[in-house]
Amino acid sequence: MGSLFSHSWPQLIQSNQAWQQKVMEAQQATLQVMVALQEQAHKEMMAMVQAERTANEARFLTEAAAGEAAKHRAAEAEEERKRTAAIQEQAKKYAQAAQEQANKLKKAANEEKRKAANESKKLAEEKVKVANAAKEEAERKLKQGIQPVVTPTHEEVSATKRKVQYREDLFHLAVAGVAGGGKSSLINAFRGLRNKDIGSAATGVTETTLAMARYASPNAEYPYVWYDYFNAQGFYVFDCIIILFDNRFTMTDIAILTNCRRFKIPTYIVRSKADQHIRHIMKDMGYDSDDDEESEDQKKKLYQAARQRFIQQTRQSVKDNLENANMPDQRVYIVSNESMLGVVKDKRPKKAIDEIELSNGLIGEAQTRRARRDAEAVTIMR
């Protein structure tokens, strides 16, 4: 047993030493690993620190760079704002200057317009003065019998005859007067027609046409042609001219009367609508058509008084008008259309005034003038 123990102990020590050697080697290896791990961790930590430092430095640099850029942009923006403000200020000055110039131009234009208006007004006033002077001169000459009418040539007479459809076998009578004066109604009465009859001349206040209207007698046995005549042109072809008078002569009336005297054309001054004028005077004298108590004898007396007043007033009015025109006195024929119509139809109207004398005078004058014209034509032919 001792031998066995003495034999195994060295082996055991040797084995233990070997084991301890291995343990030490293992510990040393472990230590080396740990040191390596520590170094690796340290390196990694240092790398992390360095990375963080680098990152911080980069962030700082970035923030610094951004701040500089922002400052630069802010400076540029401020410069741009200043430039814009300067441009706006300059534009404002330009606008103010332009507005002031526009106001000056507008004021100048208004002044020129006012001057032009004043000049136009002065020119218009001058034209009115000239026109009035010409009118006064024409009226003065007209009153003195000085007419701007010259003797027509043969060609003018022929042209006028064609215009009025002149026929040698007819008597041509013209009725002259203002529009609405009763020319058409009087022509209808001379032709034996009432205003509503077929073929009658149109009646109204205004002229229905600017052309000279021609109306032949509806009875072929009466060789008369009537004309609604409104101016003083071509009067020399008519056998007789009636001046239909109202309250006063017009310049055309005076011109026709004067020129007809120069050309020896018979004229008749006529005032129609006598019945209407007499009724108006009766009303002015107190006549009431609705008064049944008034006797027929009273009405007749009132009518006679109104009739006599109208006749006297009319004759005096014509006399005054002729004197004012420096023309000789001439009879005025006072008629009513109704009574004239009765005379033409061979009746004897009870209220006739000058209708019969007018009818006889017109026919006699027309025949006398035609006979004289025929005699002159024969003399020329010889």
Short mmCIF file of C-alpha atoms in Angstrom, two decimals:
data_model
loop_
_atom_site.label_atom_id
_atom_site.label_comp_id
_atom_site.label_asym_id
_atom_site.label_seq_id
_atom_site.Cartn_x
_atom_site.Cartn_y
_atom_site.Cartn_z
CA MET A 1 0.00 0.00 0.00
CA GLY A 2 2.88 2.31 0.81
CA SER A 3 4.48 1.36 -2.36
CA LEU A 4 1.36 2.10 -4.25
CA PHE A 5 0.96 5.51 -2.63
CA SER A 6 4.60 6.31 -3.20
CA HIS A 7 4.25 5.33 -6.78
CA SER A 8 1.09 7.40 -7.53
CA TRP A 9 1.94 10.67 -5.78
CA PRO A 10 4.42 12.00 -8.26
CA GLN A 11 1.99 11.30 -10.96
CA LEU A 12 -0.66 13.03 -9.07
CA ILE A 13 1.52 16.06 -8.48
CA GLN A 14 2.56 16.04 -12.04
CA SER A 15 -1.02 15.74 -13.13
CA ASN A 16 -2.01 18.53 -10.77
CA GLN A 17 0.71 20.75 -12.03
CA ALA A 18 -0.32 20.03 -15.55
CA TRP A 19 -3.84 20.86 -14.65
CA GLN A 20 -2.77 24.02 -12.89
CA GLN A 21 -0.73 24.90 -15.94
CA LYS A 22 -3.75 24.46 -18.08
CA VAL A 23 -5.84 26.47 -15.68
CA MET A 24 -3.27 29.24 -15.73
CA GLU A 25 -3.12 29.10 -19.47
CA ALA A 26 -6.85 29.19 -19.59
CA GLN A 27 -6.92 32.08 -17.17
CA GLN A 28 -4.21 33.81 -19.12
CA ALA A 29 -6.12 33.19 -22.34
CA THR A 30 -9.30 34.42 -20.68
CA LEU A 31 -7.46 37.47 -19.41
CA GLN A 32 -6.10 38.11 -22.84
CA VAL A 33 -9.58 37.78 -24.27
CA MET A 34 -10.94 40.12 -21.66
CA VAL A 35 -8.15 42.59 -22.30
CA ALA A 36 -8.82 42.28 -26.00
CA LEU A 37 -12.50 42.75 -25.37
CA GLN A 38 -11.78 45.74 -23.17
CA GLU A 39 -9.53 47.21 -25.79
CA GLN A 40 -12.12 46.52 -28.43
CA ALA A 41 -14.82 48.11 -26.25
CA HIS A 42 -12.52 51.02 -25.57
CA LYS A 43 -11.85 51.41 -29.26
CA GLU A 44 -15.54 51.20 -30.02
CA MET A 45 -16.30 53.69 -27.27
CA MET A 46 -13.62 56.01 -28.52
CA ALA A 47 -14.99 55.57 -32.02
CA MET A 48 -18.46 56.40 -30.73
CA VAL A 49 -17.12 59.41 -28.88
CA GLN A 50 -15.23 60.49 -31.96
CA ALA A 51 -18.29 59.91 -34.11
CA GLU A 52 -20.43 61.94 -31.72
CA ARG A 53 -17.78 64.63 -31.62
CA THR A 54 -17.61 64.60 -35.38
CA ALA A 55 -21.38 64.69 -35.57
CA ASN A 56 -21.50 67.60 -33.11
CA GLU A 57 -18.83 69.38 -35.03
CA ALA A 58 -20.67 68.73 -38.27
CA ARG A 59 -23.96 69.94 -36.72
CA PHE A 60 -22.24 73.00 -35.37
CA LEU A 61 -20.67 73.68 -38.73
CA THR A 62 -24.02 73.10 -40.43
CA GLU A 63 -25.83 75.39 -38.02
CA ALA A 64 -23.12 77.97 -38.39
CA ALA A 65 -23.26 77.70 -42.16
CA ALA A 66 -27.09 77.88 -42.10
CA GLY A 67 -26.95 80.93 -39.88
CA GLU A 68 -24.56 82.64 -42.23
CA ALA A 69 -26.71 81.73 -45.19
CA ALA A 70 -29.80 82.96 -43.38
CA LYS A 71 -28.04 86.16 -42.48
CA HIS A 72 -26.94 86.52 -46.07
CA ARG A 73 -30.44 85.87 -47.34
CA ALA A 74 -31.87 88.24 -44.77
CA ALA A 75 -29.39 90.89 -45.88
CA GLU A 76 -30.32 90.30 -49.51
CA ALA A 77 -34.02 90.46 -48.59
CA GLU A 78 -33.48 93.73 -46.79
CA GLU A 79 -31.64 95.12 -49.77
CA GLU A 80 -34.48 93.95 -52.05
CA ARG A 81 -37.05 95.54 -49.75
CA LYS A 82 -35.13 98.79 -49.80
CA ARG A 83 -34.89 98.67 -53.59
CA THR A 84 -38.63 97.87 -53.86
CA ALA A 85 -39.50 100.67 -51.47
CA ALA A 86 -37.33 103.03 -53.50
CA ILE A 87 -39.03 101.90 -56.72
CA GLN A 88 -42.46 102.31 -55.13
CA GLU A 89 -41.56 105.74 -53.88
CA GLN A 90 -40.30 106.71 -57.33
CA ALA A 91 -43.44 105.24 -58.94
CA LYS A 92 -45.57 107.21 -56.47
CA LYS A 93 -43.73 110.37 -57.42
CA TYR A 94 -44.19 109.55 -61.11
CA ALA A 95 -47.92 108.88 -60.52
CA GLN A 96 -48.31 112.15 -58.65
CA ALA A 97 -46.48 113.98 -61.42
CA ALA A 98 -48.63 112.23 -64.04
CA GLN A 99 -51.82 113.11 -62.13
CA GLU A 100 -50.73 116.72 -61.84
CA GLN A 101 -49.99 116.78 -65.58
CA ALA A 102 -53.34 115.13 -66.31
CA ASN A 103 -55.12 117.72 -64.16
CA LYS A 104 -53.29 120.49 -65.98
CA LEU A 105 -54.22 118.99 -69.37
CA LYS A 106 -57.84 118.52 -68.26
CA LYS A 107 -57.99 122.09 -67.03
CA ALA A 108 -56.47 123.30 -70.29
CA ALA A 109 -58.91 121.14 -72.29
CA ASN A 110 -61.87 122.49 -70.30
CA GLU A 111 -60.62 126.00 -70.90
CA GLU A 112 -60.27 125.31 -74.61
CA LYS A 113 -63.72 123.73 -74.63
CA ARG A 114 -65.17 126.75 -72.87
CA LYS A 115 -63.45 129.05 -75.33
CA ALA A 116 -64.68 126.94 -78.25
CA ALA A 117 -68.22 126.99 -76.81
CA ASN A 118 -68.03 130.75 -76.43
CA GLU A 119 -66.75 131.06 -79.97
CA SER A 120 -69.54 128.78 -81.24
CA LYS A 121 -72.05 130.81 -79.28
CA LYS A 122 -70.66 134.01 -80.73
CA LEU A 123 -70.74 132.55 -84.24
CA ALA A 124 -74.32 131.36 -83.70
CA GLU A 125 -75.33 134.78 -82.39
CA GLU A 126 -73.66 136.40 -85.39
CA LYS A 127 -75.52 134.04 -87.73
CA VAL A 128 -78.77 134.88 -85.96
CA LYS A 129 -78.02 138.59 -86.31
CA VAL A 130 -77.22 138.14 -89.99
CA ALA A 131 -80.37 136.07 -90.52
CA ASN A 132 -82.51 138.61 -88.67
CA ALA A 133 -80.93 141.44 -90.63
CA ALA A 134 -81.61 139.57 -93.88
CA LYS A 135 -85.18 138.93 -92.75
CA GLU A 136 -85.71 142.58 -91.85
CA GLU A 137 -84.21 143.64 -95.16
CA ALA A 138 -86.44 141.20 -97.04
CA GLU A 139 -89.50 142.47 -95.16
CA ARG A 140 -88.51 146.07 -95.87
CA LYS A 141 -88.08 145.35 -99.55
CA LEU A 142 -91.28 143.36 -99.57
CA LYS A 143 -93.21 146.28 -98.10
CA GLN A 144 -91.65 148.54 -100.72
CA GLY A 145 -92.75 146.19 -103.47
CA ILE A 146 -89.19 145.06 -104.25
CA GLN A 147 -89.38 141.35 -105.08
CA PRO A 148 -86.55 138.87 -105.63
CA VAL A 149 -88.51 137.34 -108.51
CA VAL A 150 -87.30 137.74 -112.07
CA THR A 151 -89.33 137.30 -115.20
CA PRO A 152 -89.38 133.59 -116.01
CA THR A 153 -87.90 132.35 -119.25
CA HIS A 154 -89.92 130.46 -121.83
CA GLU A 155 -88.26 127.23 -120.67
CA GLU A 156 -89.21 127.92 -117.03
CA VAL A 157 -92.82 128.61 -117.98
CA SER A 158 -92.97 125.40 -120.02
CA ALA A 159 -91.41 123.38 -117.19
CA THR A 160 -93.89 124.79 -114.65
CA LYS A 161 -96.82 124.03 -116.94
CA ARG A 162 -95.67 120.45 -117.25
CA LYS A 163 -95.32 120.25 -113.47
CA VAL A 164 -98.90 121.42 -112.82
CA GLN A 165 -100.27 119.41 -115.79
CA TYR A 166 -101.40 122.57 -117.50
CA ARG A 167 -104.00 122.29 -120.26
CA GLU A 168 -105.00 125.08 -122.60
CA ASP A 169 -108.68 124.08 -122.51
CA LEU A 170 -108.94 124.43 -118.72
CA PHE A 171 -108.93 127.30 -116.23
CA HIS A 172 -106.27 126.88 -113.53
CA LEU A 173 -107.07 128.41 -110.13
CA ALA A 174 -104.81 128.17 -107.09
CA VAL A 175 -105.75 128.54 -103.41
CA ALA A 176 -102.79 129.72 -101.31
CA GLY A 177 -102.57 129.95 -97.53
CA VAL A 178 -101.12 128.51 -94.36
CA ALA A 179 -101.54 124.87 -93.38
CA GLY A 180 -104.76 124.26 -91.50
CA GLY A 181 -106.31 127.46 -92.88
CA GLY A 182 -109.11 125.65 -94.70
CA LYS A 183 -107.67 125.46 -98.24
CA SER A 184 -108.75 121.88 -98.88
CA SER A 185 -112.26 122.45 -97.50
CA LEU A 186 -112.69 125.56 -99.65
CA ILE A 187 -111.42 123.71 -102.75
CA ASN A 188 -113.93 120.93 -102.04
CA ALA A 189 -116.73 123.51 -101.78
CA PHE A 190 -115.67 125.12 -105.09
CA ARG A 191 -115.80 121.64 -106.66
CA GLY A 192 -119.28 120.94 -105.25
CA LEU A 193 -118.02 118.33 -102.76
CA ARG A 194 -118.15 117.87 -99.04
CA ASN A 195 -114.99 116.88 -97.15
CA LYS A 196 -116.19 113.28 -96.74
CA ASP A 197 -117.23 112.80 -100.37
CA ILE A 198 -115.30 110.46 -102.65
CA GLY A 199 -112.67 112.35 -104.63
CA SER A 200 -112.54 115.25 -102.20
CA ALA A 201 -109.27 116.87 -101.18
CA ALA A 202 -107.79 115.54 -97.96
CA THR A 203 -108.35 117.90 -95.03
CA GLY A 204 -106.31 118.33 -91.87
CA VAL A 205 -104.21 120.73 -89.83
CA THR A 206 -100.93 119.88 -91.53
CA GLU A 207 -99.99 119.70 -95.18
CA THR A 208 -100.52 116.14 -96.42
CA THR A 209 -97.77 116.50 -99.04
CA LEU A 210 -95.02 118.88 -100.07
CA ALA A 211 -96.07 118.53 -103.70
CA MET A 212 -98.62 120.93 -105.16
CA ALA A 213 -101.96 119.07 -105.09
CA ARG A 214 -104.12 119.24 -108.26
CA TYR A 215 -107.90 118.75 -108.19
CA ALA A 216 -110.01 118.73 -111.35
CA SER A 217 -113.70 119.53 -111.26
CA PRO A 218 -115.78 116.34 -110.90
CA ASN A 219 -118.27 117.84 -113.36
CA ALA A 220 -116.88 117.65 -116.89
CA GLU A 221 -119.03 120.64 -117.88
CA TYR A 222 -116.95 122.90 -115.65
CA PRO A 223 -113.46 123.38 -117.15
CA TYR A 224 -111.77 124.32 -113.86
CA VAL A 225 -108.74 122.85 -112.10
CA TRP A 226 -107.95 123.76 -108.50
CA TYR A 227 -104.56 123.67 -106.79
CA ASP A 228 -103.63 123.53 -103.10
CA TYR A 229 -100.84 126.09 -103.40
CA PHE A 230 -98.37 126.71 -100.53
CA ASN A 231 -95.46 128.78 -101.88
CA ALA A 232 -94.74 131.63 -104.28
CA GLN A 233 -93.10 129.51 -106.98
CA GLY A 234 -94.57 129.06 -110.47
CA PHE A 235 -97.52 131.38 -109.78
CA TYR A 236 -97.32 132.87 -113.29
CA VAL A 237 -99.04 129.89 -114.97
CA PHE A 238 -102.31 130.25 -113.03
CA ASP A 239 -105.33 132.09 -114.37
CA CYS A 240 -106.25 133.29 -110.88
CA ILE A 241 -104.91 132.96 -107.32
CA ILE A 242 -106.94 133.05 -104.10
CA ILE A 243 -105.15 134.21 -100.95
CA LEU A 244 -106.89 132.47 -98.07
CA PHE A 245 -106.58 134.95 -95.20
CA ASP A 246 -106.87 134.17 -91.49
CA ASN A 247 -105.84 136.88 -89.00
CA ARG A 248 -102.75 138.38 -90.65
CA PHE A 249 -100.84 138.13 -93.91
CA THR A 250 -97.78 135.92 -94.05
CA MET A 251 -94.66 136.84 -96.00
CA THR A 252 -95.71 134.33 -98.67
CA ASP A 253 -99.15 135.97 -98.95
CA ILE A 254 -97.56 139.38 -99.49
CA ALA A 255 -95.07 137.98 -102.00
CA ILE A 256 -97.86 136.33 -104.01
CA LEU A 257 -100.00 139.48 -103.98
CA THR A 258 -97.11 141.68 -105.04
CA ASN A 259 -95.81 139.38 -107.77
CA CYS A 260 -99.28 138.76 -109.14
CA ARG A 261 -99.68 142.52 -109.52
CA ARG A 262 -96.42 142.63 -111.47
CA PHE A 263 -97.55 139.83 -113.78
CA LYS A 264 -101.15 141.07 -113.94
CA ILE A 265 -102.60 137.88 -112.49
CA PRO A 266 -106.00 138.35 -110.78
CA THR A 267 -105.94 137.74 -107.02
CA TYR A 268 -108.76 137.35 -104.52
CA ILE A 269 -108.34 137.78 -100.80
CA VAL A 270 -110.73 135.38 -99.09
CA ARG A 271 -111.56 134.65 -95.49
CA SER A 272 -113.39 131.37 -95.09
CA LYS A 273 -115.03 129.63 -92.11
CA ALA A 274 -117.25 132.68 -91.61
CA ASP A 275 -119.96 130.60 -89.92
CA GLN A 276 -117.48 129.33 -87.32
CA HIS A 277 -116.10 132.79 -86.59
CA ILE A 278 -119.63 134.24 -86.24
CA ARG A 279 -120.61 131.50 -83.78
CA HIS A 280 -117.53 132.28 -81.68
CA ILE A 281 -118.47 135.97 -81.60
CA MET A 282 -122.05 135.06 -80.62
CA LYS A 283 -120.70 133.08 -77.66
CA ASP A 284 -118.54 136.02 -76.69
CA MET A 285 -121.70 138.15 -76.80
CA GLY A 286 -123.49 135.82 -74.37
CA TYR A 287 -125.19 133.31 -76.65
CA ASP A 288 -125.90 129.91 -75.05
CA SER A 289 -127.03 127.19 -77.46
CA ASP A 290 -128.45 125.18 -74.51
CA ASP A 291 -130.69 128.03 -73.38
CA ASP A 292 -134.22 126.98 -74.43
CA GLU A 293 -135.80 130.16 -73.06
CA GLU A 294 -134.09 132.33 -75.65
CA SER A 295 -136.50 133.09 -78.53
CA GLU A 296 -135.72 132.63 -82.20
CA ASP A 297 -136.08 136.37 -82.70
CA GLN A 298 -133.40 137.01 -80.07
CA LYS A 299 -131.11 134.44 -81.71
CA LYS A 300 -131.55 136.10 -85.11
CA LYS A 301 -130.77 139.53 -83.70
CA LEU A 302 -127.69 138.18 -81.93
CA TYR A 303 -126.59 136.40 -85.11
CA GLN A 304 -126.99 139.56 -87.21
CA ALA A 305 -125.00 141.59 -84.67
CA ALA A 306 -122.20 138.98 -84.55
CA ARG A 307 -122.19 138.69 -88.34
CA GLN A 308 -121.91 142.46 -88.79
CA ARG A 309 -119.11 142.65 -86.20
CA PHE A 310 -117.19 139.83 -87.94
CA ILE A 311 -117.55 141.48 -91.36
CA GLN A 312 -116.34 144.85 -90.05
CA GLN A 313 -113.43 143.32 -88.14
CA THR A 314 -112.33 141.26 -91.14
CA ARG A 315 -112.43 144.13 -93.62
CA GLN A 316 -110.55 146.42 -91.19
CA SER A 317 -107.96 143.69 -90.54
CA VAL A 318 -107.30 143.23 -94.27
CA LYS A 319 -107.06 146.97 -94.78
CA ASP A 320 -104.54 147.30 -91.94
CA ASN A 321 -102.47 144.38 -93.25
CA LEU A 322 -102.32 145.84 -96.74
CA GLU A 323 -101.32 149.24 -95.37
CA ASN A 324 -98.56 147.69 -93.29
CA ALA A 325 -97.26 145.98 -96.43
CA ASN A 326 -97.44 149.27 -98.42
CA MET A 327 -99.94 147.71 -100.80
CA PRO A 328 -103.13 149.22 -102.26
CA ASP A 329 -106.46 148.44 -100.70
CA GLN A 330 -108.23 145.35 -102.01
CA ARG A 331 -111.59 143.77 -101.30
CA VAL A 332 -111.78 140.75 -99.03
CA TYR A 333 -114.41 138.09 -99.75
CA ILE A 334 -115.95 136.60 -96.63
CA VAL A 335 -117.36 133.12 -97.14
CA SER A 336 -118.26 129.91 -95.39
CA ASN A 337 -117.65 126.54 -96.98
CA GLU A 338 -121.26 125.44 -96.51
CA SER A 339 -122.65 128.53 -98.24
CA MET A 340 -120.02 128.27 -101.00
CA LEU A 341 -121.10 124.69 -101.62
CA GLY A 342 -124.72 125.84 -101.91
CA VAL A 343 -123.81 128.53 -104.46
CA VAL A 344 -121.89 126.01 -106.59
CA LYS A 345 -124.95 123.75 -106.53
CA ASP A 346 -127.10 126.67 -107.81
CA LYS A 347 -128.80 127.28 -104.48
CA ARG A 348 -129.36 130.54 -102.66
CA PRO A 349 -127.98 130.09 -99.13
CA LYS A 350 -129.72 132.33 -96.60
CA LYS A 351 -126.49 133.01 -94.68
CA ALA A 352 -124.33 133.76 -97.71
CA ILE A 353 -122.12 136.82 -97.44
CA ASP A 354 -119.77 137.16 -100.42
CA GLU A 355 -120.02 133.64 -101.90
CA ILE A 356 -122.01 134.63 -105.02
CA GLU A 357 -119.79 137.61 -105.81
CA LEU A 358 -116.66 135.49 -105.35
CA SER A 359 -117.93 132.74 -107.64
CA ASN A 360 -118.94 135.17 -110.36
CA GLY A 361 -115.70 137.12 -110.02
CA LEU A 362 -113.52 134.02 -110.32
CA ILE A 363 -115.28 132.80 -113.43
CA GLY A 364 -115.30 136.25 -115.03
CA GLU A 365 -111.62 136.91 -114.26
CA ALA A 366 -110.53 133.52 -115.55
CA GLN A 367 -112.44 133.98 -118.79
CA THR A 368 -111.15 137.54 -119.26
CA ARG A 369 -107.55 136.49 -118.67
CA ARG A 370 -107.88 133.54 -121.04
CA ALA A 371 -109.41 135.78 -123.76
CA ARG A 372 -106.61 138.31 -123.32
CA ARG A 373 -103.97 135.59 -123.47
CA ASP A 374 -105.49 134.13 -126.63
CA ALA A 375 -105.55 137.58 -128.22
CA GLU A 376 -101.87 138.09 -127.35
CA ALA A 377 -101.06 134.71 -128.86
CA VAL A 378 -102.83 135.63 -132.09
CA THR A 379 -100.98 138.94 -132.23
CA ILE A 380 -97.63 137.18 -131.82
CA MET A 381 -98.49 134.69 -134.55
CA ARG A 382 -99.28 137.54 -136.94
#
